[in-house]
CSV table of C-alpha atoms in Angstrom, one decimal:
chain,number,residue,atom,x,y,z
A,1,LEU,CA,18.1,-49.3,34.9
A,2,ILE,CA,17.9,-46.5,37.5
A,3,LEU,CA,21.7,-46.3,38.0
A,4,SER,CA,22.6,-46.3,34.3
A,5,GLY,CA,22.3,-42.5,34.0
A,6,CYS,CA,25.9,-41.9,35.0
A,7,TRP,CA,27.6,-44.3,32.6
A,8,ASP,CA,29.1,-41.5,30.5
A,9,ARG,CA,29.9,-39.0,33.1
A,10,THR,CA,33.0,-36.9,32.9
A,11,GLU,CA,34.5,-35.5,36.2
A,12,LEU,CA,35.4,-31.8,36.3
A,13,ASN,CA,38.8,-32.7,37.4
A,14,ASP,CA,39.3,-34.6,34.2
A,15,LEU,CA,38.5,-31.6,31.9
A,16,ALA,CA,40.6,-28.8,30.5
A,17,LEU,CA,38.4,-25.7,30.2
A,18,VAL,CA,39.0,-23.6,27.1
A,19,THR,CA,38.0,-19.9,27.3
A,20,GLY,CA,39.5,-18.6,24.1
A,21,ILE,CA,40.4,-20.1,20.7
A,22,GLY,CA,43.0,-18.7,18.2
A,23,ILE,CA,43.3,-19.9,14.6
A,24,ASP,CA,46.4,-19.0,12.6
A,25,GLN,CA,47.7,-19.9,9.2
A,26,LYS,CA,51.2,-21.5,9.6
A,27,GLY,CA,52.4,-22.3,6.0
A,28,LYS,CA,50.2,-24.9,4.8
A,29,ASN,CA,49.1,-26.0,8.2
A,30,ILE,CA,46.7,-24.6,10.7
A,31,MET,CA,47.9,-23.6,14.2
A,32,LEU,CA,45.1,-23.7,16.9
A,33,THR,CA,45.9,-21.9,20.1
A,34,GLY,CA,43.8,-22.6,23.2
A,35,GLN,CA,43.6,-20.5,26.3
A,36,LEU,CA,42.9,-22.9,29.1
A,37,VAL,CA,41.9,-22.3,32.7
A,38,VAL,CA,44.3,-23.2,35.5
A,39,PRO,CA,42.2,-24.7,38.3
A,40,LYS,CA,44.6,-24.4,41.0
A,41,GLN,CA,45.0,-20.6,40.4
A,42,LEU,CA,41.2,-19.9,40.8
A,43,GLY,CA,41.1,-20.3,44.5
A,44,ALA,CA,40.4,-17.5,47.0
A,45,GLY,CA,43.1,-15.0,47.4
A,46,THR,CA,44.7,-15.5,44.1
A,47,ALA,CA,45.9,-12.4,42.4
A,48,MET,CA,44.1,-11.6,39.1
A,49,SER,CA,46.8,-12.2,36.5
A,50,GLY,CA,46.4,-13.0,32.9
A,51,SER,CA,47.5,-15.8,30.6
A,52,ASN,CA,51.1,-17.0,30.2
A,53,ILE,CA,52.7,-20.1,28.9
A,54,GLY,CA,55.0,-20.1,31.8
A,55,GLY,CA,52.2,-20.5,34.3
A,56,GLY,CA,51.4,-18.7,37.5
A,57,GLY,CA,48.3,-17.0,36.1
A,58,THR,CA,44.7,-18.0,35.9
A,59,THR,CA,45.1,-19.3,32.3
A,60,ILE,CA,47.8,-20.8,30.1
A,61,VAL,CA,48.1,-20.7,26.3
A,62,LEU,CA,49.1,-23.8,24.3
A,63,SER,CA,49.0,-24.6,20.6
A,64,GLY,CA,48.6,-27.5,18.2
A,65,THR,CA,49.2,-27.7,14.5
A,66,GLY,CA,47.7,-29.8,11.8
A,67,ARG,CA,46.4,-29.8,8.1
A,68,THR,CA,42.9,-28.9,9.4
A,69,ILE,CA,41.6,-27.4,12.6
A,70,ALA,CA,40.5,-31.0,13.6
A,71,ASP,CA,44.0,-32.2,13.2
A,72,ALA,CA,45.3,-29.2,15.2
A,73,ILE,CA,43.1,-29.9,18.1
A,74,ALA,CA,44.1,-33.6,18.1
A,75,ASN,CA,47.7,-32.4,18.3
A,76,LEU,CA,46.9,-30.0,21.1
A,77,GLN,CA,45.1,-32.8,23.1
A,78,GLU,CA,48.3,-34.8,23.0
A,79,LYS,CA,50.0,-32.1,25.2
A,80,LEU,CA,47.4,-32.1,27.8
A,81,PRO,CA,46.6,-34.5,30.6
A,82,ARG,CA,43.0,-33.7,30.6
A,83,ARG,CA,40.2,-33.9,28.0
A,84,ILE,CA,39.6,-30.5,26.2
A,85,PHE,CA,36.1,-29.1,26.9
A,86,TRP,CA,34.9,-26.2,24.5
A,87,GLY,CA,31.7,-25.3,26.3
A,88,HIS,CA,33.2,-22.2,28.0
A,89,VAL,CA,34.8,-20.5,24.9
A,90,LYS,CA,34.2,-16.8,25.1
A,91,ALA,CA,36.1,-15.5,22.1
A,92,ILE,CA,37.2,-17.1,18.7
A,93,VAL,CA,40.1,-15.1,17.2
A,94,PHE,CA,41.3,-15.5,13.6
A,95,GLY,CA,44.8,-14.4,12.6
A,96,GLU,CA,45.1,-12.1,9.7
A,97,LYS,CA,46.7,-14.7,7.4
A,98,ALA,CA,44.1,-17.3,8.3
A,99,ALA,CA,41.4,-14.7,7.5
A,100,LYS,CA,42.8,-13.9,4.1
A,101,ALA,CA,43.1,-17.6,3.3
A,102,GLY,CA,39.5,-18.3,4.1
A,103,ILE,CA,37.6,-19.2,7.3
A,104,ARG,CA,34.7,-21.2,6.0
A,105,GLN,CA,36.1,-24.7,6.9
A,106,HIS,CA,37.0,-23.5,10.3
A,107,LEU,CA,33.5,-22.1,10.9
A,108,ASP,CA,32.1,-25.4,9.6
A,109,PHE,CA,34.0,-27.3,12.2
A,110,LEU,CA,33.1,-25.0,15.1
A,111,SER,CA,29.4,-25.1,14.1
A,112,ARG,CA,29.4,-28.9,14.0
A,113,GLN,CA,31.2,-29.2,17.4
A,114,PRO,CA,28.2,-29.6,19.9
A,115,GLN,CA,30.3,-28.2,22.8
A,116,THR,CA,31.0,-24.8,21.0
A,117,ARG,CA,28.6,-22.0,22.0
A,118,LEU,CA,27.0,-20.1,19.0
A,119,ARG,CA,27.0,-17.0,21.2
A,120,SER,CA,30.9,-16.9,21.4
A,121,ASN,CA,32.3,-13.7,19.9
A,122,VAL,CA,34.3,-13.9,16.7
A,123,LEU,CA,37.1,-11.4,16.0
A,124,ILE,CA,40.0,-10.9,13.6
A,125,ALA,CA,43.5,-10.2,14.9
A,126,SER,CA,45.8,-7.7,13.3
A,127,GLY,CA,48.7,-10.0,13.2
A,128,THR,CA,48.4,-13.5,14.8
A,129,ALA,CA,45.6,-14.7,17.0
A,130,LYS,CA,48.1,-16.4,19.4
A,131,SER,CA,49.8,-13.1,20.2
A,132,VAL,CA,46.3,-11.7,21.3
A,133,LEU,CA,45.5,-14.6,23.5
A,134,GLU,CA,49.0,-14.4,25.2
A,135,LEU,CA,48.3,-11.0,26.6
A,136,LEU,CA,48.3,-10.3,30.3
A,137,PRO,CA,45.2,-8.0,30.9
A,138,PRO,CA,45.6,-5.8,34.1
A,139,ILE,CA,41.8,-6.0,35.0
A,140,GLU,CA,40.1,-9.1,33.7
A,141,GLN,CA,41.3,-12.7,34.3
A,142,SER,CA,42.0,-13.5,30.8
A,143,SER,CA,42.4,-11.8,27.3
A,144,ALA,CA,39.4,-13.8,26.1
A,145,GLU,CA,37.3,-12.1,28.7
A,146,VAL,CA,38.6,-8.7,27.6
A,147,LEU,CA,37.6,-9.5,24.1
A,148,ARG,CA,34.1,-10.6,25.1
A,149,GLU,CA,33.6,-7.4,27.2
A,150,LEU,CA,34.9,-5.3,24.3
A,151,SER,CA,32.4,-6.9,22.0
A,152,LYS,CA,29.5,-6.5,24.5
A,153,SER,CA,30.2,-2.8,24.8
A,154,GLN,CA,29.1,-2.3,21.2
A,155,ILE,CA,31.3,0.7,20.6
A,156,LEU,CA,32.1,-0.9,17.2
A,157,LEU,CA,30.9,-4.3,15.9
A,158,ASN,CA,29.7,-7.2,18.0
A,159,VAL,CA,29.7,-10.5,16.0
A,160,THR,CA,28.8,-13.9,17.5
A,161,LEU,CA,29.5,-17.3,15.8
A,162,LYS,CA,25.9,-17.5,14.9
A,163,ASP,CA,26.0,-14.0,13.3
A,164,ALA,CA,29.2,-15.1,11.3
A,165,LEU,CA,27.4,-18.2,10.0
A,166,GLN,CA,24.3,-16.2,9.0
A,167,MET,CA,26.3,-13.5,7.1
A,168,LEU,CA,28.4,-16.0,5.2
A,169,SER,CA,25.4,-18.0,4.1
A,170,SER,CA,23.3,-14.9,3.2
A,171,ASP,CA,22.6,-13.9,-0.4
A,172,THR,CA,25.7,-11.9,-0.8
A,173,GLY,CA,28.2,-14.0,1.3
A,174,ALA,CA,29.8,-10.8,2.5
A,175,ALA,CA,30.6,-10.2,6.2
A,176,ALA,CA,32.2,-7.8,8.6
A,177,PHE,CA,34.0,-8.6,11.8
A,178,PRO,CA,35.6,-6.6,14.6
A,179,MET,CA,39.4,-6.4,14.3
A,180,VAL,CA,41.6,-6.3,17.4
A,181,LYS,CA,45.1,-5.0,17.7
A,182,ARG,CA,47.7,-4.9,20.6
A,183,LEU,CA,48.3,-1.6,22.3
A,184,PRO,CA,51.9,-0.5,22.0
A,185,LEU,CA,54.0,-1.6,25.0
A,186,GLU,CA,54.4,1.1,27.7
A,187,LYS,CA,57.8,1.9,29.2
A,188,GLY,CA,58.8,-0.3,32.1
A,189,LYS,CA,56.2,-3.0,31.3
A,190,LYS,CA,57.0,-6.6,30.3
A,191,GLU,CA,56.4,-7.8,26.8
A,192,LEU,CA,52.9,-9.3,27.4
A,193,GLU,CA,51.7,-6.7,30.0
A,194,THR,CA,49.5,-4.9,27.6
A,195,ILE,CA,45.8,-5.2,26.3
A,196,ALA,CA,44.2,-5.6,22.9
A,197,PHE,CA,41.4,-3.1,21.7
A,198,ILE,CA,39.0,-3.2,18.8
A,199,GLN,CA,40.4,-0.8,16.3
A,200,ARG,CA,39.0,-1.5,12.9
A,201,THR,CA,36.6,-3.7,11.0
A,202,ALA,CA,37.7,-6.6,8.8
A,203,ILE,CA,35.6,-6.9,5.5
A,204,PHE,CA,35.0,-10.4,4.1
A,205,LYS,CA,33.8,-11.6,0.7
A,206,LYS,CA,33.1,-15.2,0.1
A,207,ASP,CA,34.7,-16.2,3.5
A,208,LYS,CA,38.0,-14.4,2.7
A,209,MET,CA,39.2,-11.1,4.2
A,210,ILE,CA,39.7,-8.5,1.4
A,211,GLY,CA,40.5,-5.4,3.5
A,212,SER,CA,39.6,-3.4,6.6
A,213,ILE,CA,38.0,0.0,7.5
A,214,ASP,CA,38.8,2.2,10.4
A,215,ASP,CA,36.5,3.0,13.3
A,216,LYS,CA,34.8,6.1,11.7
A,217,LEU,CA,33.8,4.2,8.6
A,218,THR,CA,32.8,1.3,10.8
A,219,ARG,CA,30.1,3.5,12.5
A,220,GLY,CA,28.9,4.3,9.0
A,221,VAL,CA,28.3,0.6,8.5
A,222,LEU,CA,26.5,0.4,11.8
A,223,TRP,CA,24.2,3.4,10.9
A,224,ILE,CA,23.2,1.6,7.7
A,225,ARG,CA,22.7,-1.7,9.4
A,226,ASN,CA,20.6,0.0,12.2
A,227,LYS,CA,23.0,-1.3,14.8
A,228,ILE,CA,24.5,1.9,16.1
A,229,LYS,CA,24.4,2.0,19.9
A,230,GLN,CA,26.7,4.8,20.9
A,231,THR,CA,28.7,7.6,19.1
A,232,ASN,CA,29.7,11.2,19.5
A,233,ILE,CA,29.5,13.8,16.8
A,234,THR,CA,31.4,17.1,16.8
A,235,VAL,CA,30.2,19.8,14.5
A,236,SER,CA,31.1,23.5,13.9
A,237,PHE,CA,29.3,26.4,12.4
A,238,LYS,CA,30.4,28.9,9.7
A,239,GLY,CA,31.4,32.2,11.1
A,240,VAL,CA,31.2,30.9,14.7
A,241,LYS,CA,34.3,30.1,16.8
A,242,GLY,CA,34.3,26.7,18.7
A,243,LYS,CA,32.6,23.4,18.3
A,244,ILE,CA,29.7,21.5,19.8
A,245,THR,CA,29.8,17.7,20.6
A,246,ALA,CA,26.6,15.7,20.8
A,247,THR,CA,26.3,12.1,21.9
A,248,MET,CA,23.6,9.8,20.5
A,249,ILE,CA,20.8,8.7,22.8
A,250,ARG,CA,19.0,6.5,20.3
A,251,ALA,CA,18.8,6.0,16.5
A,252,HIS,CA,16.8,4.1,13.9
A,253,THR,CA,17.6,3.3,10.2
A,254,GLU,CA,15.1,2.2,7.7
A,255,LEU,CA,16.2,0.7,4.3
A,256,ILE,CA,13.7,1.2,1.5
A,257,PRO,CA,14.5,-0.7,-1.7
A,258,LYS,CA,13.2,0.5,-5.0
A,259,TYR,CA,13.3,-1.2,-8.5
A,260,GLU,CA,12.4,1.1,-11.4
A,261,LYS,CA,13.0,0.5,-15.1
A,262,GLY,CA,15.8,-2.0,-14.5
A,263,LYS,CA,17.6,0.2,-12.0
A,264,TRP,CA,18.2,-0.6,-8.4
A,265,LYS,CA,17.9,2.1,-5.8
A,266,MET,CA,18.1,2.1,-2.0
A,267,VAL,CA,16.8,4.9,0.2
A,268,VAL,CA,18.4,5.0,3.7
A,269,ASN,CA,16.3,6.9,6.2
A,270,ILE,CA,18.2,7.8,9.5
A,271,THR,CA,16.7,9.3,12.4
A,272,SER,CA,18.7,10.1,15.5
A,273,GLN,CA,18.1,11.7,18.9
A,274,ASP,CA,21.0,13.3,20.7
A,275,ASP,CA,22.2,15.0,23.9
A,276,ILE,CA,24.6,17.9,23.9
A,277,LEU,CA,27.8,17.0,25.7
A,278,LEU,CA,29.9,20.1,25.1
A,279,ASN,CA,29.2,23.7,23.8
A,280,GLY,CA,32.4,25.3,22.9
A,281,THR,CA,30.8,28.2,21.1
A,282,ASN,CA,29.1,31.4,22.3
A,283,LEU,CA,25.7,30.3,21.2
A,284,SER,CA,22.9,29.7,23.6
A,285,LEU,CA,21.3,26.4,22.8
A,286,TYR,CA,18.0,27.5,24.4
A,287,ASN,CA,17.4,29.6,21.3
A,288,GLU,CA,15.3,27.5,19.0
A,289,LYS,CA,17.0,28.9,15.9
A,290,HIS,CA,20.4,27.9,17.2
A,291,LEU,CA,19.1,24.5,18.1
A,292,HIS,CA,17.7,24.0,14.6
A,293,MET,CA,21.0,25.0,13.2
A,294,LEU,CA,22.7,22.4,15.4
A,295,GLU,CA,20.4,19.7,14.3
A,296,LYS,CA,21.0,20.5,10.6
A,297,GLU,CA,24.8,20.2,11.1
A,298,LEU,CA,24.4,16.9,13.1
A,299,ALA,CA,22.3,15.5,10.3
A,300,HIS,CA,24.9,16.7,7.7
A,301,ALA,CA,27.7,15.2,9.7
A,302,THR,CA,26.0,11.8,9.9
A,303,THR,CA,25.1,11.8,6.2
A,304,ALA,CA,28.7,12.6,5.3
A,305,ARG,CA,30.0,9.7,7.4
A,306,VAL,CA,27.5,7.3,5.8
A,307,LYS,CA,28.4,8.5,2.3
A,308,ALA,CA,32.2,8.0,3.1
A,309,THR,CA,31.5,4.5,4.2
A,310,LEU,CA,29.5,3.8,0.9
A,311,GLN,CA,32.3,5.1,-1.2
A,312,LYS,CA,34.8,2.9,0.5
A,313,VAL,CA,32.8,-0.3,1.0
A,314,GLN,CA,30.3,-0.2,-1.8
A,315,LYS,CA,32.4,1.4,-4.7
A,316,GLU,CA,35.9,0.3,-3.8
A,317,MET,CA,35.5,-3.0,-1.9
A,318,LYS,CA,32.3,-4.0,-3.6
A,319,ALA,CA,31.2,-6.0,-0.6
A,320,ASP,CA,27.5,-5.9,0.5
A,321,VAL,CA,27.9,-5.9,4.3
A,322,PHE,CA,24.9,-3.6,4.6
A,323,GLY,CA,22.3,-6.2,3.9
A,324,PHE,CA,21.0,-4.6,0.6
A,325,ALA,CA,20.6,-7.9,-1.2
A,326,ASP,CA,18.4,-9.3,1.5
A,327,GLU,CA,16.1,-6.2,1.4
A,328,PHE,CA,15.8,-6.3,-2.4
A,329,HIS,CA,15.2,-10.1,-2.3
A,330,ARG,CA,12.3,-9.5,0.1
A,331,ALA,CA,10.8,-6.6,-1.8
A,332,TYR,CA,11.3,-7.8,-5.4
A,333,PRO,CA,11.8,-11.6,-5.3
A,334,LYS,CA,11.2,-12.2,-9.1
A,335,GLU,CA,13.6,-9.4,-10.2
A,336,TRP,CA,16.1,-10.5,-7.6
A,337,ASN,CA,16.2,-14.1,-8.9
A,338,ARG,CA,17.2,-12.8,-12.3
A,339,VAL,CA,20.2,-10.9,-11.1
A,340,LYS,CA,21.3,-12.8,-8.0
A,341,ASP,CA,24.1,-14.5,-9.8
A,342,ARG,CA,25.5,-11.1,-11.0
A,343,TRP,CA,24.9,-9.2,-7.6
A,344,ASP,CA,28.6,-8.6,-7.1
A,345,ASP,CA,28.7,-6.6,-10.4
A,346,ILE,CA,25.3,-4.8,-9.8
A,347,PHE,CA,25.9,-3.9,-6.1
A,348,PRO,CA,28.5,-1.2,-6.8
A,349,THR,CA,26.1,0.5,-9.2
A,350,VAL,CA,23.2,0.7,-6.8
A,351,GLU,CA,22.1,4.3,-6.3
A,352,VAL,CA,22.0,5.0,-2.5
A,353,VAL,CA,20.0,8.1,-1.3
A,354,VAL,CA,20.8,8.9,2.3
A,355,LYS,CA,18.2,11.0,4.2
A,356,THR,CA,19.1,12.0,7.8
A,357,LYS,CA,17.0,13.7,10.5
A,358,ALA,CA,18.7,14.7,13.9
A,359,TYR,CA,16.9,16.0,17.0
A,360,ALA,CA,18.7,17.6,19.9
A,361,ARG,CA,16.5,16.5,22.8
A,362,ARG,CA,18.5,17.9,25.8
A,363,PRO,CA,20.8,20.9,25.4
A,364,GLY,CA,22.1,20.5,28.8
A,365,MET,CA,21.8,22.0,32.3
A,366,ASN,CA,23.5,25.3,31.5
A,367,ALA,CA,21.6,27.9,29.6
A,368,ALA,CA,24.8,29.7,28.6
A,369,PRO,CA,28.2,28.3,27.6
A,370,GLN,CA,30.7,28.1,30.4
A,371,GLY,CA,33.5,30.7,30.6
A,372,VAL,CA,31.6,33.1,28.3
A,373,SER,CA,30.3,36.4,29.7
A,374,GLU,CA,26.6,37.1,29.4
A,375,GLN,CA,27.3,40.0,27.0
A,376,GLU,CA,29.2,37.6,24.6
A,377,VAL,CA,26.5,35.0,24.5
A,378,LYS,CA,24.4,35.0,21.4
A,379,LYS,CA,20.8,34.4,22.7
C-alpha cells in the first residue's frame, strides 16, 4: 500500500511539452499546431533561437488535422514519440478563419482538458495561427513567450482562457480579444526572422468574430471597462503653436446605469491623473491657468476617443463588449429580465453620457519649455 503512489507516474523524458497552441480552419477540418520544447536544446550554452520545423532551435512546430480539435490532437500525437503534455501552454492563438467560423467548441475542449491552464493567454491571429507560432523571435526563446509578454504588458487587451469563457457566457455573449500580426520582413532577414505584435482588437458576438478595431479605439474600450493601464495623450491649444503630451499615471471608470420611463441610459464617469512628458509650446505649466487649460483639453481628448469607440462598437458592430448588460442586470433585475432576449436590438439605442475629469499631477522638472527664451515663455 505504501509503494502504490507511483503506479501512474509519467517520466519527464516521456513527455512532449507544449508551450503554444494554434487553431486554424482548413476547409471543413481543424488544423491544430503545437509549439513543442526541444529538450536537448535547453542545455547550458545553447543560443536563444526560436521555433522552426527544421529543428536546431529551442522549440519546433508540428500540426495535426481532424474534424474536431480532439481529432486534430490525436493526429498530432501520431507524429510524436512522446506523450503530449498541455500543462505549460502560455498562449492559445486562433487563426482569423477559425475565429470567424466560431470558437465555442474549441474553448469547450480546452476548458475540459484538465492539463490546460485557465491563465493561458488567448489571442487572434491576423492570418493563420500557425504562421505566428513559426516565427523566430530575436529575444525570447519562443513566439509563445513573446505573445505572453505582450499580453502581460497590458498596452492593449490582456485576455486569458478564463476571461474568454466568462465573456462568452455573460448576458450578452460578446467578447474582445487581442489581435496579433506579423511585422513586415526586414531586408536581409530570413522569412521567419521577425516578430508578431498586438495591433488590433477582434470583436466577437456569439462566439464568432464579426470585425476588428484599431489600437486607438481599443483604448476607448479599455477606458470604459476600467482596464486602462497605460496610454499617452497629445493635445494642442487654439492659437498656441506646438503640442503637449501627457502620460496616464492612473485612471478609474465608474459605470452608472439608469432606467427611466422605459429608456436605458448609461453614465460613464472617467477620472484620470497624468504626468507631462513633453511640452512643445511656449506655455509655462507652473501657471495654474495654463494647467487648468491643459486638464480641460486632456479630458476633451479622452471623451472624444471614448465616443469614437462607442460609435464604432455600439452603433455599427452592435456588440456589448463594455459590460453594460451586466451593470443593468445588477441594478434593474426585473426590468432586465423582460428585455434580455432583445438586448441585441436595445443595446445600440442605449444613451451613453461620458463625463471625464483629468488632473495633471506633475508638470515636470523644468519650469520653462526647453529651447524657448525666457522672454517668449507665457508665464
